[in-house]
Structures are given as structure tokens and as C-alpha cells.
Short mmCIF file of C-alpha atoms (C1' of nucleotides) in Angstrom, two decimals:
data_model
loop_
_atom_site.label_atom_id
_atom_site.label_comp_id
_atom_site.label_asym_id
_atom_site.label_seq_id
_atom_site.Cartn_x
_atom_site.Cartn_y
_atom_site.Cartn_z
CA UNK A 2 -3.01 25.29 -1.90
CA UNK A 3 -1.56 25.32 -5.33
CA UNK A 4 -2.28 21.96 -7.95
CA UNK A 5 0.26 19.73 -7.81
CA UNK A 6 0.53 19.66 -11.71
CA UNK A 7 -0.07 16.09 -12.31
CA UNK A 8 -0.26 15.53 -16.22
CA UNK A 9 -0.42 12.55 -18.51
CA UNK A 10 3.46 13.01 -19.66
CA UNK A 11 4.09 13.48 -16.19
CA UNK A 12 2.59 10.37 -14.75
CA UNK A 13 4.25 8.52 -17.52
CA UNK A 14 7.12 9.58 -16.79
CA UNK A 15 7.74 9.41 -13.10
CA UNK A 16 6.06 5.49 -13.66
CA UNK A 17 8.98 4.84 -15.86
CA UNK A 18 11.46 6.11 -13.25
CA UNK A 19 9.89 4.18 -10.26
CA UNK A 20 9.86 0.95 -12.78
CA UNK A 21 13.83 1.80 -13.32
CA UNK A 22 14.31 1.77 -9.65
CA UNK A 23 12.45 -0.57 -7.86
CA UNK A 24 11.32 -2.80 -10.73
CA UNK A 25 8.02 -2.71 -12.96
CA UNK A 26 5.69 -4.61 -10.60
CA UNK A 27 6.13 -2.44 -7.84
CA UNK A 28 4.98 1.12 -9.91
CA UNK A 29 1.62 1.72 -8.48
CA UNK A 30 -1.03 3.73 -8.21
CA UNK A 31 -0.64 4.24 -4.62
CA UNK A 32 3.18 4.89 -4.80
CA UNK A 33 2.98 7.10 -7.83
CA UNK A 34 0.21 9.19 -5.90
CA UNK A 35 2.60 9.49 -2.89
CA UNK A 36 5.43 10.95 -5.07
CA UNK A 37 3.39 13.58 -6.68
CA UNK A 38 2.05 14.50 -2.95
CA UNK A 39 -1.36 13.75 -4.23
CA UNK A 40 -3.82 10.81 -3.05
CA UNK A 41 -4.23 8.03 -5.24
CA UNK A 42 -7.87 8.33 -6.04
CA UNK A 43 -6.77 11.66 -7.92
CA UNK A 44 -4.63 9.53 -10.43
CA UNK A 45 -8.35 8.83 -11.90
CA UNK A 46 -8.55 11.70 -13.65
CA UNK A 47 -5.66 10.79 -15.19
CA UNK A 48 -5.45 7.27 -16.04
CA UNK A 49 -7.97 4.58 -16.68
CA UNK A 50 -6.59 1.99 -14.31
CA UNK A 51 -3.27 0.54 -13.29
CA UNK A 52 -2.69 -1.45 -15.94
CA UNK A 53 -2.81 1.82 -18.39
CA UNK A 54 0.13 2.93 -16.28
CA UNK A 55 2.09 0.09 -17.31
CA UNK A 56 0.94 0.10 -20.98
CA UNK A 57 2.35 4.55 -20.52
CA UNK A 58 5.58 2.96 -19.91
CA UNK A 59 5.89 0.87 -22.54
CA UNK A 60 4.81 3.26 -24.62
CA UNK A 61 7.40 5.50 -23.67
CA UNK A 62 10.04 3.03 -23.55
CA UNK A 63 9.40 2.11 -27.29
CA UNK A 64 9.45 5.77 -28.29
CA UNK A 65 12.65 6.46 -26.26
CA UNK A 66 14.41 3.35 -28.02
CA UNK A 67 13.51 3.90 -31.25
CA UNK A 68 15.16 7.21 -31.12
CA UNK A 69 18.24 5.45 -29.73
CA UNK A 70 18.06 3.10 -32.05
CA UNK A 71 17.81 5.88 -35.09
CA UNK A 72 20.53 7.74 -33.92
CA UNK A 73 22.95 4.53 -33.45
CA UNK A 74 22.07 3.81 -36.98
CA UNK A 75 22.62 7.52 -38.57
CA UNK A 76 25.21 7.34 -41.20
CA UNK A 77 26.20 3.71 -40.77
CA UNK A 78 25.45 0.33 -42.91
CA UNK A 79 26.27 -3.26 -42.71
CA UNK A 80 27.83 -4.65 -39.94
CA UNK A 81 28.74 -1.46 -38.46
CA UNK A 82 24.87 -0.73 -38.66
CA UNK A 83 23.78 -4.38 -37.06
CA UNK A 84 26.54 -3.29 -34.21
CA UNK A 85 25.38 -0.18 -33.46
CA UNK A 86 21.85 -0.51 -32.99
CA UNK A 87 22.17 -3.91 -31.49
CA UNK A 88 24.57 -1.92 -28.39
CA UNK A 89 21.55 1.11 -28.24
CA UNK A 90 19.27 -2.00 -28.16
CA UNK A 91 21.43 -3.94 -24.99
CA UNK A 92 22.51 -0.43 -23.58
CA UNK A 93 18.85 0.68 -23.28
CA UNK A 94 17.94 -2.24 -21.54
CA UNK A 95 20.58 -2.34 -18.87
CA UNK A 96 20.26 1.34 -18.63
CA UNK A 97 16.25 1.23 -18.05
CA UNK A 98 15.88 -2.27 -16.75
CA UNK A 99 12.18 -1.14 -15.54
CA UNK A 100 11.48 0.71 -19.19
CA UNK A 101 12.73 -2.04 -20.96
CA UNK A 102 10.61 -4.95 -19.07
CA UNK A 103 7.35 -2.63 -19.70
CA UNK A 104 7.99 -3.09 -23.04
CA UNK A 105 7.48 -6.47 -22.78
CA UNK A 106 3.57 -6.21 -22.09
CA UNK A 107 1.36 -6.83 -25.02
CA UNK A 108 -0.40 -3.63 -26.26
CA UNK A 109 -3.56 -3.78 -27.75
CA UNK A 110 -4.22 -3.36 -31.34
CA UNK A 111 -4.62 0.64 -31.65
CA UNK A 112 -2.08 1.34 -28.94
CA UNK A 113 0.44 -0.99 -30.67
CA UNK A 114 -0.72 1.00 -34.12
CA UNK A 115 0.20 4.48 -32.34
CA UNK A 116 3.22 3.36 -30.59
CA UNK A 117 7.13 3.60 -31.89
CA UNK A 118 6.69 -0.45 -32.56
CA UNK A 119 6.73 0.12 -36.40
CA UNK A 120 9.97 2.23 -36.48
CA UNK A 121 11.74 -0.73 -34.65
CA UNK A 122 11.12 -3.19 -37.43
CA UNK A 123 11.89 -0.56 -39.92
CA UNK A 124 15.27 0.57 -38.67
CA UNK A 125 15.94 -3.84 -38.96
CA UNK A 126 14.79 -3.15 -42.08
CA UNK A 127 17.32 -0.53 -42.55
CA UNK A 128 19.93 -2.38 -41.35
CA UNK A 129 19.18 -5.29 -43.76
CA UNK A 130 19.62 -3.36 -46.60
CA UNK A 131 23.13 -4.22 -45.82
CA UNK A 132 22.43 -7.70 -46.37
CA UNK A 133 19.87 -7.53 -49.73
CA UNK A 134 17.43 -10.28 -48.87
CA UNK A 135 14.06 -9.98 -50.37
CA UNK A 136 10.46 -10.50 -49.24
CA UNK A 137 9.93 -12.98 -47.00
CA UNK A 138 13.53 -13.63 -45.99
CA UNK A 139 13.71 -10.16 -44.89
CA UNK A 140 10.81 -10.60 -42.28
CA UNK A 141 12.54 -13.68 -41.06
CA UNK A 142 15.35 -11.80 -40.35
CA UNK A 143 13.88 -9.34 -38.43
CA UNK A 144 12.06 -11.33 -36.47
CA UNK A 145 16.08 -13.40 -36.58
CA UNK A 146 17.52 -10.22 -35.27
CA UNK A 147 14.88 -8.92 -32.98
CA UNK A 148 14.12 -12.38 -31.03
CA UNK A 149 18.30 -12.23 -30.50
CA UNK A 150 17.93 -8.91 -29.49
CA UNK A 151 15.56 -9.61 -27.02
CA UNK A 152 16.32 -12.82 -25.86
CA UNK A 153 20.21 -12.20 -24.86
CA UNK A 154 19.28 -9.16 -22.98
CA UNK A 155 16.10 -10.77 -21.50
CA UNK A 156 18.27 -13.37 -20.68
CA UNK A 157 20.98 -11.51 -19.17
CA UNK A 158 18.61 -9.67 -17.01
CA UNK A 159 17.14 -12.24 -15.61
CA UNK A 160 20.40 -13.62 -14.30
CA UNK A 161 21.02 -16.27 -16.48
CA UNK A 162 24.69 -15.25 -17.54
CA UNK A 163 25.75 -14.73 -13.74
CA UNK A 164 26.85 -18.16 -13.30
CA UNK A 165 29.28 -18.77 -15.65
CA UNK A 166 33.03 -17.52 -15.98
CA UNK A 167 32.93 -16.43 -19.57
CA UNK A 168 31.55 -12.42 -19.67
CA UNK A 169 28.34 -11.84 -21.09
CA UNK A 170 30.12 -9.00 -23.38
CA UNK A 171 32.31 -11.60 -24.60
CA UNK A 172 28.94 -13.47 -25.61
CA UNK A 173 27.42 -10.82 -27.13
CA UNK A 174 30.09 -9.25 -29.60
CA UNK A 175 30.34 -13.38 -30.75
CA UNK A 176 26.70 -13.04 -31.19
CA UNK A 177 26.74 -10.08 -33.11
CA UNK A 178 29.59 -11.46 -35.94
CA UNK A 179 27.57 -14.52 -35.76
CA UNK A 180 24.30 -12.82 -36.84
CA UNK A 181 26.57 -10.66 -39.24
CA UNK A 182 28.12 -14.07 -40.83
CA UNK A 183 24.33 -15.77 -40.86
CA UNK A 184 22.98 -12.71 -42.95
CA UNK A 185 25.68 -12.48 -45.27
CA UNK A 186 25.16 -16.38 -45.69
CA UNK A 187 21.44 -16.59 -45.49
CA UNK A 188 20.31 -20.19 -46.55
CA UNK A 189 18.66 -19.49 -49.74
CA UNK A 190 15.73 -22.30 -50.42
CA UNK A 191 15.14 -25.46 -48.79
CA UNK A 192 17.36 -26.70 -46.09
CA UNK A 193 21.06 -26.13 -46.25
CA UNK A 194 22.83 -23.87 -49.24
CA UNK A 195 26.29 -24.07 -47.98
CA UNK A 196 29.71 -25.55 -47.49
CA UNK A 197 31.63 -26.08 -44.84
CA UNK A 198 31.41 -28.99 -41.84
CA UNK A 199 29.31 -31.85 -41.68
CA UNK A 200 31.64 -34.89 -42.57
CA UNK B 8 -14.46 -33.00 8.10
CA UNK B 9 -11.43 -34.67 6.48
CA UNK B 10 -8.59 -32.26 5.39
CA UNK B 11 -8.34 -30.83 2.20
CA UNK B 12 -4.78 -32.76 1.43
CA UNK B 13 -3.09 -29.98 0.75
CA UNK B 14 0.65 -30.66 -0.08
CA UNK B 15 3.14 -28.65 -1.75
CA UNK B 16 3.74 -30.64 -4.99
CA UNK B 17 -0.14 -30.51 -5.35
CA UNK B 18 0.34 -26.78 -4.75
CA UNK B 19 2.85 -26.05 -7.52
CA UNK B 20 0.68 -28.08 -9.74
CA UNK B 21 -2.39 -26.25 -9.35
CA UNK B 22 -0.55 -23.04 -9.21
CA UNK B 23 0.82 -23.81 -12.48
CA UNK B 24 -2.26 -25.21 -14.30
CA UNK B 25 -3.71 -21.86 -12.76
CA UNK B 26 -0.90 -19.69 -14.48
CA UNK B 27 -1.92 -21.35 -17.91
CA UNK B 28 -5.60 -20.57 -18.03
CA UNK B 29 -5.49 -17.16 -16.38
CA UNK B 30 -1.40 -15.61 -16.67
CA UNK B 31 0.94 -16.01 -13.90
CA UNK B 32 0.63 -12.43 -12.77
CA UNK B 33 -3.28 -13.62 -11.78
CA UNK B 34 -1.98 -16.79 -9.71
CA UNK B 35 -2.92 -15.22 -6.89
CA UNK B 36 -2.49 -17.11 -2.77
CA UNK B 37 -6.29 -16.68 -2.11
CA UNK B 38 -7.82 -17.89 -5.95
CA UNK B 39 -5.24 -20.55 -5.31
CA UNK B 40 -6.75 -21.59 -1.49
CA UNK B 41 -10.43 -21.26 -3.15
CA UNK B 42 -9.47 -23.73 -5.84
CA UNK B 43 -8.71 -26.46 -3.12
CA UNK B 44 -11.88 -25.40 -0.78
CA UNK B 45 -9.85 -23.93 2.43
CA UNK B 46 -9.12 -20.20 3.52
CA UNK B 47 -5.96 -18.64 2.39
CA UNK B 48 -4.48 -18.18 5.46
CA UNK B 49 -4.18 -21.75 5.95
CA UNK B 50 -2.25 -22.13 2.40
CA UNK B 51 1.04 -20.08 4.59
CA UNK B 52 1.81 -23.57 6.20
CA UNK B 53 3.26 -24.81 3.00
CA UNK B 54 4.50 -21.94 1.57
CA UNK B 55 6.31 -18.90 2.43
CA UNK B 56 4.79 -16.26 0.44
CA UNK B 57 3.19 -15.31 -2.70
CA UNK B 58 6.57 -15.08 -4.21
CA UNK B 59 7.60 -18.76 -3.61
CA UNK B 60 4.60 -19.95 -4.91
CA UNK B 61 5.59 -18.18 -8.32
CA UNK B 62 9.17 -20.05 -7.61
CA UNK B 63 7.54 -23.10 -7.66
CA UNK B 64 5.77 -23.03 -10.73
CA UNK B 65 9.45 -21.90 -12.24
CA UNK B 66 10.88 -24.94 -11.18
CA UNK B 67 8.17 -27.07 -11.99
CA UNK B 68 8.02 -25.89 -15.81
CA UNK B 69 12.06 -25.90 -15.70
CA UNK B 70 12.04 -29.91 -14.90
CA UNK B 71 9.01 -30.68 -17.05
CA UNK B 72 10.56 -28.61 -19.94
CA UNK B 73 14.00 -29.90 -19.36
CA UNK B 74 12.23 -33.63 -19.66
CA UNK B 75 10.61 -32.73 -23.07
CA UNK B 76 14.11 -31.62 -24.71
CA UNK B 77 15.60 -34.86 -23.40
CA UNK B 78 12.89 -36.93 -25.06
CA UNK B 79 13.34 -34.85 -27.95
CA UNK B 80 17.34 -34.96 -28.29
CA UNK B 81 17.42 -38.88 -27.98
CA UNK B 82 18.72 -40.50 -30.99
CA UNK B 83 19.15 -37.36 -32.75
CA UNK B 84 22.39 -35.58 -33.51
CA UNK B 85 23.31 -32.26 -35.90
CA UNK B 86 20.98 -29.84 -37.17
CA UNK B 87 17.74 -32.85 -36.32
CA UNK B 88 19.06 -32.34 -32.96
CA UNK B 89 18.96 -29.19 -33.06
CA UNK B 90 15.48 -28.96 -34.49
CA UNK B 91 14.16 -31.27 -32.64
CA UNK B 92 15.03 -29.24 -29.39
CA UNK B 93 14.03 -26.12 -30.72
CA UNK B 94 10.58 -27.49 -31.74
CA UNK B 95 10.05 -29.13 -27.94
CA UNK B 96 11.05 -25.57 -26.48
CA UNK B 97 8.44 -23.53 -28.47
CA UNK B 98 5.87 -26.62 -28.06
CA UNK B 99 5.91 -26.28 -24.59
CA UNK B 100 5.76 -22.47 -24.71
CA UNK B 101 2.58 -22.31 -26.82
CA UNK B 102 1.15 -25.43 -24.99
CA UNK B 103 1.96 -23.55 -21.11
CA UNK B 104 2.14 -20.27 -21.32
CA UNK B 105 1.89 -19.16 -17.47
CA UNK B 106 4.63 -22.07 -16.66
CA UNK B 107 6.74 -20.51 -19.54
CA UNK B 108 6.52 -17.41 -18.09
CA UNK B 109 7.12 -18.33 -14.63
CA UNK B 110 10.32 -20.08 -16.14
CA UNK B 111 11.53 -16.30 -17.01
CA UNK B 112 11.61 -15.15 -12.55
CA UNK B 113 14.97 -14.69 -11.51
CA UNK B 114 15.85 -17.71 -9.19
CA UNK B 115 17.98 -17.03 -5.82
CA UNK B 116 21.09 -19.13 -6.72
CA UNK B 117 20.22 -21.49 -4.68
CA UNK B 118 16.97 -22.56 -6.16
CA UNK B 119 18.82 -22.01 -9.31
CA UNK B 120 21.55 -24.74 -8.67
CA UNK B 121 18.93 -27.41 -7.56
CA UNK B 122 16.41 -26.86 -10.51
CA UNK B 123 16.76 -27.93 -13.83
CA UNK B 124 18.39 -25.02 -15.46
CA UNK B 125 21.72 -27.02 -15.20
CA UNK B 126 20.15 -29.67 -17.61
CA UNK B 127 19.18 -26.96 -20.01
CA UNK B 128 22.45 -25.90 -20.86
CA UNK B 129 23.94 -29.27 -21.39
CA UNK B 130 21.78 -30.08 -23.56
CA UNK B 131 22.15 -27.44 -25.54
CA UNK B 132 26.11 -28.32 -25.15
CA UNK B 133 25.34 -31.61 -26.49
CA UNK B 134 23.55 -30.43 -29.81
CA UNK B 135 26.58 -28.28 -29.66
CA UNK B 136 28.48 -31.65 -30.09
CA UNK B 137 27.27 -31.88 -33.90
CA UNK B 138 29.11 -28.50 -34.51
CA UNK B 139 32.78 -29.08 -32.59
CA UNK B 140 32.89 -25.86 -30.91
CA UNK B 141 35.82 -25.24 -28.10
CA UNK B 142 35.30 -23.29 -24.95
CA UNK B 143 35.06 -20.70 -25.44
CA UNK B 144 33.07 -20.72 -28.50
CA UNK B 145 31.25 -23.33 -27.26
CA UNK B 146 29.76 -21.45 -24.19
CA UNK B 147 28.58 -18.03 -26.91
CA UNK B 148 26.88 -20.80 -28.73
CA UNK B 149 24.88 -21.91 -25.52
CA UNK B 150 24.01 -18.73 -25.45
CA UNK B 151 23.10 -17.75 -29.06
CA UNK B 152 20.85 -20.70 -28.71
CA UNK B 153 19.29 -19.99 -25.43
CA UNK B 154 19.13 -16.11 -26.32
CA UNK B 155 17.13 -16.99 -29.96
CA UNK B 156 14.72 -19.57 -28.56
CA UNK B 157 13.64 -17.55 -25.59
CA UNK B 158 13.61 -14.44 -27.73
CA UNK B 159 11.28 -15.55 -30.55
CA UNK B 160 8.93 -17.76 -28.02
CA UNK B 161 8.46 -14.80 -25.99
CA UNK B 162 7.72 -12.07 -28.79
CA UNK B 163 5.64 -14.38 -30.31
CA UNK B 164 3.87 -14.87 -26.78
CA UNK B 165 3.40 -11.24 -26.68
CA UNK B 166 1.86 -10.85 -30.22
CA UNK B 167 4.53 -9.33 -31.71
CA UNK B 168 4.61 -11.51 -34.72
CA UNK B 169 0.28 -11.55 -35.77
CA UNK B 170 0.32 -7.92 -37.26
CA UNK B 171 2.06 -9.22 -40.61
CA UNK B 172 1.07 -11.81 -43.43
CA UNK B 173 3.91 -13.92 -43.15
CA UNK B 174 3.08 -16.89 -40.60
CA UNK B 175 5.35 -17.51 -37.61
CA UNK B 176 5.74 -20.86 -38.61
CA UNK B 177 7.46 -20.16 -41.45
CA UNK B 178 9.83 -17.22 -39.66
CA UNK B 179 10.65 -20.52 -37.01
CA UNK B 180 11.70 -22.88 -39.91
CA UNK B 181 13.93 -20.30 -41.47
CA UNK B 182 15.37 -18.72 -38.16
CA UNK B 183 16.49 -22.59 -37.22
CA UNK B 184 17.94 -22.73 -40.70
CA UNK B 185 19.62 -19.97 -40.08
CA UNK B 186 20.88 -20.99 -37.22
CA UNK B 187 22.27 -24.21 -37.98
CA UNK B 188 24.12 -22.77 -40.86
CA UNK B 189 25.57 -19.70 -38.36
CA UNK B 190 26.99 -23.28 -35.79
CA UNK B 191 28.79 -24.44 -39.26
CA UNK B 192 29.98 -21.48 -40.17
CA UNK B 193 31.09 -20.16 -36.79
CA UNK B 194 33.31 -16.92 -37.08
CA UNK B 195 36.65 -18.22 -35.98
CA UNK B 196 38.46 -15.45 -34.47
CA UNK B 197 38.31 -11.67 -34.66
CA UNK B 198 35.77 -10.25 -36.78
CA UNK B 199 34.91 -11.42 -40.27
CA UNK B 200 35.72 -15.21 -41.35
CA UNK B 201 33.78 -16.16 -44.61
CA UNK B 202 33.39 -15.17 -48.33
CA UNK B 203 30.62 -13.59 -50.01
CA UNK B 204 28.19 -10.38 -50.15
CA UNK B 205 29.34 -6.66 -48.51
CA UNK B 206 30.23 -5.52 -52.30
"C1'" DC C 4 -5.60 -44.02 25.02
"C1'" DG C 5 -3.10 -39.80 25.59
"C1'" DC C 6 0.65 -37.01 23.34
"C1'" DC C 7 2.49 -34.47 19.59
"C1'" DT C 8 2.77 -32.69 15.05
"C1'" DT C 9 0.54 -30.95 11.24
"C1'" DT C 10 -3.27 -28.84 9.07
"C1'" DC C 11 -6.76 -25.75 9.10
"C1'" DC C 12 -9.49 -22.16 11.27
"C1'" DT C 13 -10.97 -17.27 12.90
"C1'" DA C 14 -9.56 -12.53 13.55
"C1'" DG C 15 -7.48 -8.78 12.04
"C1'" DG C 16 -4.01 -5.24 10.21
"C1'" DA C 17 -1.82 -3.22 6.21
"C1'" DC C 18 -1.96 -2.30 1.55
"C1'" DT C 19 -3.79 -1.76 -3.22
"C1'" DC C 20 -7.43 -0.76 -6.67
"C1'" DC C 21 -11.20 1.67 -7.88
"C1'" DT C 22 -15.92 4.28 -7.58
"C1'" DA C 23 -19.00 7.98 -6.04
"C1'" DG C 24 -19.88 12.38 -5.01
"C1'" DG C 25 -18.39 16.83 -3.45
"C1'" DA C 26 -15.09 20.87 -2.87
"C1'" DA C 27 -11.50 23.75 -4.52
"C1'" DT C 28 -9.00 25.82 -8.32
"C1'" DA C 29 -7.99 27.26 -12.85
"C1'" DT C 30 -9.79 28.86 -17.38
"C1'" DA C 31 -12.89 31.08 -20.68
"C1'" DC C 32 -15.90 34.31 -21.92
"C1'" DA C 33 -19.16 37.99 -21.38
"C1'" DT D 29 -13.77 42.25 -13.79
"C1'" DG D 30 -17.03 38.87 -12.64
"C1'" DT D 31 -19.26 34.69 -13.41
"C1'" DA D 32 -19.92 30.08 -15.65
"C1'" DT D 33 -17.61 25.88 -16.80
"C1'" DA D 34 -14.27 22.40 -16.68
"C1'" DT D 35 -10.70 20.21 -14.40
"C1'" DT D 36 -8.18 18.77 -10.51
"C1'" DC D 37 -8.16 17.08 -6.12
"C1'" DC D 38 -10.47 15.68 -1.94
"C1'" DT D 39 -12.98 12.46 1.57
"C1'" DA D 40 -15.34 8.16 2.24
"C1'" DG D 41 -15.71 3.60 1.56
"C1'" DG D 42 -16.11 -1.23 -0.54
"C1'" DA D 43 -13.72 -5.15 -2.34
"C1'" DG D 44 -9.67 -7.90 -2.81
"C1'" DT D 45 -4.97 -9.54 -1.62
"C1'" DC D 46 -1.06 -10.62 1.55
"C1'" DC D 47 0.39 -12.09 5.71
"C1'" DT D 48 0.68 -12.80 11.06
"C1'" DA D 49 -0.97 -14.50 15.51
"C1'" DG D 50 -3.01 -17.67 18.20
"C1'" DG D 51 -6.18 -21.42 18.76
"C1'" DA D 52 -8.86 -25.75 17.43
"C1'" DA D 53 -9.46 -30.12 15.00
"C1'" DA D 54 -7.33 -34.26 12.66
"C1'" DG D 55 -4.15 -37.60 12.08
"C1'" DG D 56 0.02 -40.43 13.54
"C1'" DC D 57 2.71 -42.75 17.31
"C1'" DG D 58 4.15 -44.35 21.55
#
DNA sequence: CGCCTTTCCTAGGACTCCTAGGAATATACA
DNA sequence: TGTATATTCCTAGGAGTCCTAGGAAAGGCG
């Protein structure tokens, strides 16, 4: 009987699909041993424990969207840049719901260090070089744009837009020339810097 | 012997305090029946499954949650309003952390139309009221809010803010800033509506 | 006091996670 | 080519969780 040809990447992999289809809690060792025609005490060689599958996933999720992310943001700037990497960001998501809630686990330290987690906050970097705000207003505004981000499609996955007439794409383009607007108009020192409203 | 007094309010409670110290994902039917001195099995005449129980704490946090953002609305109007809501969301995250992820488990609609997510979004419609926004501006608002709340809580949850200098605090302050000055300044139709920047 | 409902029990099956130790297969090197 | 080594995969089994079935004790009610 020939190997079955189980490898790290592999593993990975075919965790990330199962998450995609039948949701992130469900990818086990078990399962992921029956789909490789292999019993599941032979994942050990493998993988450390379940949990490492899970952190594999989110790994390769964050890999896999920062390219997105990259190539939505090749040879734009400004707004067009904010819109384009904020529809890889969405599109991703709804696209790899399983991928995308893996990323959601919290990776330790040296994991997080070798992971695609840096490249996220410097394509929002990137993009805010549209926008010229300096140190620290430019790491609120990533951590502006990616809690957003996340939120809306965290939100929207979880349902939370179902129940209401207007379209969550409606929503989310409103969003985005909101966030657009806010950057252009960032509040400069303490408390309000603008006009506008407030009788 | 007496009987343990099991009931299911006293259930969600413990379940919840349970999700707090430990993470939801270790709430667990037979660490819960241990915690109240009586065999797991026994635990399946108040609830339905494992699942529920998770349910439960959702709705639990969702009305205790819902009760703090009331408190903290009252007498306030505007950006202190808006603030003050904020502040009560992201207190209660940090404070329960298993309930505020519980909160985030997709709700059958039914559940969802008798719990307290109904009282979420009108009060966000009612900070709204400091901004005069019309349907359907009114409802993307709702959902900016919702989307940037829930997104920074939850990355900060998950560590994604403690690998640079600048303190989340800080990020918070400006991000609500931010925000209130994105509800003034609300793009009124299509695309771009305001002076400044993009040279 | 006897009846009925609810709560709790024992028993057990199915599944998952993970370890230990051994067998089979591929690879490297003489 | 043949043999040593490393890796992959196996069987066996313990511990934990989820959940069902059916029965026994505890409390409420006529």
C-alpha cells in the first residue's frame, strides 16, 4: 500500500477547505484523517494538536489575504486604494467564510511574528499615504480602518444585516465614502476641528 | 438528599460566569453539571443541547449589555451620547469576555426577535438623533456604528492591538473622534461631499 | 395520603483527542 | 545493490464530552 502523502501544506490546506464548508468548529482531527484515508492518530506526526490545525488556517488565511489585498492595491491610491482593498478584504471573507473566521483566533507571539499579519497593517499604511497623517494618527487609523473592516463583515456574517430591508452593499459602499470623508477630515488635536452641524 | 435547584436562569448564569474565567469555547455541559454537584446527564432536562446553552449566555450578555448602554445614554445627547455608549460597549467587553463572545453566535430568528438585539439598534438610532440622519442614511449609520464598536472590541480581544507602543486607549479616543466628526459630516449623496486634502 | 410532575440518577453508545509502541515504507549512503 | 535510518502509518487504548433511554427519588396537589 502506497503513503497517502499527507504533508504539512497539505493538512493546512484541506483544514481550510473543510472550515469553508462546514464551518471552523467542525475541522477536526478525526474528519481531516477520514478525508486523507488515513486514521487520525497518524495526523500526529504532523501536527501538534488540534488547536495547531486551527492556528494552520489562520495562518494561511492571513497569507492568502494579504496577497489579495496587495494585488487590489497595485497601482491605485486614495480612495480608489481604501475601495479596493476594503472589497478584497469583504470579498475574502464571504468567499472563505471558514478561512476568514480562523483568522480570528489569537496567535501566539512568534507565530503572529511569522505570519502575513504585518503586511496587513502595512498595505493600511499604504493606503494612508493617500490621506498624509503622521505618527500616531496614522496607527489610529489603521486600527479606524481595520476594526471597520472587520467588524461590518463580522457582522454581516453573523447575520446581523439579514433583518433589515436596506442591502448590506448599500451599507457598505456608505461606509467606505464615510471612512474616505473621516480621513480626509481627520480631527486634528483635541476634540472637534471642524464645521458643519451642531446648532 | 435535597435537589441541587437547578433552574435554567441559574444555568445561563453560571454558564456565563463560566465563559468569562475560562472562554466560551471551554463552557462545556459536563464542567457546567460539576459546578452545581449533579451528573451531566441530568443537566438535558433544562436544556436542549450544548448549543442552547451557548444561546443562552448570548442572550443573557445581549440584555445585560443592552441595560448598560441604556444607563449610559440617559441624559446624554450628541457626540456625549455617543461616547458614552461606546465606552459602556467596550466596558462590558473587557469586563466579560466569554459573554461578549457568546454575544457574536448567530441567533435562529426567533431567539433573535425576542432578545435584546432589537434594543441595540435603537439605541444606536437614538444617538443617531444628535446627527439628523434620514432613512436611509440613518440605517448605514447603525451600521457604521455597530460595525466599528464590534470591530475594535474584538481585535483588541484578540491581541491585535499589544504588539505596538501606542496604547489602545488612545486609538479608542481618537477612533470615537473620528467618528463623531464622520455623523456631522455625513457624505450626502453619490461619492465625494466635502472640501479639503486629495491635492 | 396517594397521585403526578419534575428532577436527578445509572447505564451506555458514539465521537473526539491524544499517547504509546510497533510495523511498513521511503530515503540515504556505503 | 543492499542495508541502515528516518518517516509515515498502524493498532490499541484511556480520558473526556455529548446525548438518549429508562428508572428512582423528591416535591407539589388533590
Amino acid at each position: 500500500m502506497a503513503r497517502a502523502g499527507v504533508t504539512v501544506e497539505r493538512l493546512a490546506e484541506a483544514a481550510a477547505e473543510l472550515a469553508d464548508e462546514v464551518g471552523l468548529e467542525k475541522v477536526t482531527v478525526s474528519e481531516l484523517a477520514r478525508r486523507f484515508g488515513v486514521k487520525d492518530a497518524s495526523l500526529y506526526s504532523h501536527i501538534r494538536n488540534a488547536h495547531q490545525l486551527r492556528v494552520r488556517v489562520a495562518v494561511l488565511a492571513l497569507a492568502e489575504l494579504a496577497d489579495r489585498g496587495a494585488a487590489a492595491l497595485a497601482g491605485r491610491a486614495g480612495k480608489d486604494a481604501l475601495v479596493a482593498f476594503a472589497n478584497a478584504y469583504r470579498g475574502y471573507a464571504k468567499e472563505h467564510p471558514g478561512r476568514y473566521t480562523a483568522m480570528q483566533v489569537e496567535l501566539d507571539p512568534e507565530t503572529a511574528k511569522a505570519s502575513a499579519a504585518r503586511r496587513h497593517s502595512d498595505m493600511m499604511r499604504a493606503i494612508l499615504r493617500g490621506y498624509s497623517l503622521a505618527e500616531p494618527d496614522q496607527t489610529d487609523a489603521v486600527r479606524l480602518l481595520g476594526s471597520t473592516f472587520h467588524g461590518f463583515v463580522s457582522l454581516e456574517q453573523a447575520g446581523g444585516f439579514h433583518h433589515h430591508p436596506r442591502g448590506a452593499d448599500e451599507s457598505w459602499g456608505r461606509v467606505l465614502d464615510t471612512l474616505d470623508v473621516a480621513l480626509r477630515n481627520w480631527p486634528t488635536h483635541e476634540g472637534d476641528a471642524d464645521a458643519s452641524s451642531t446648532p
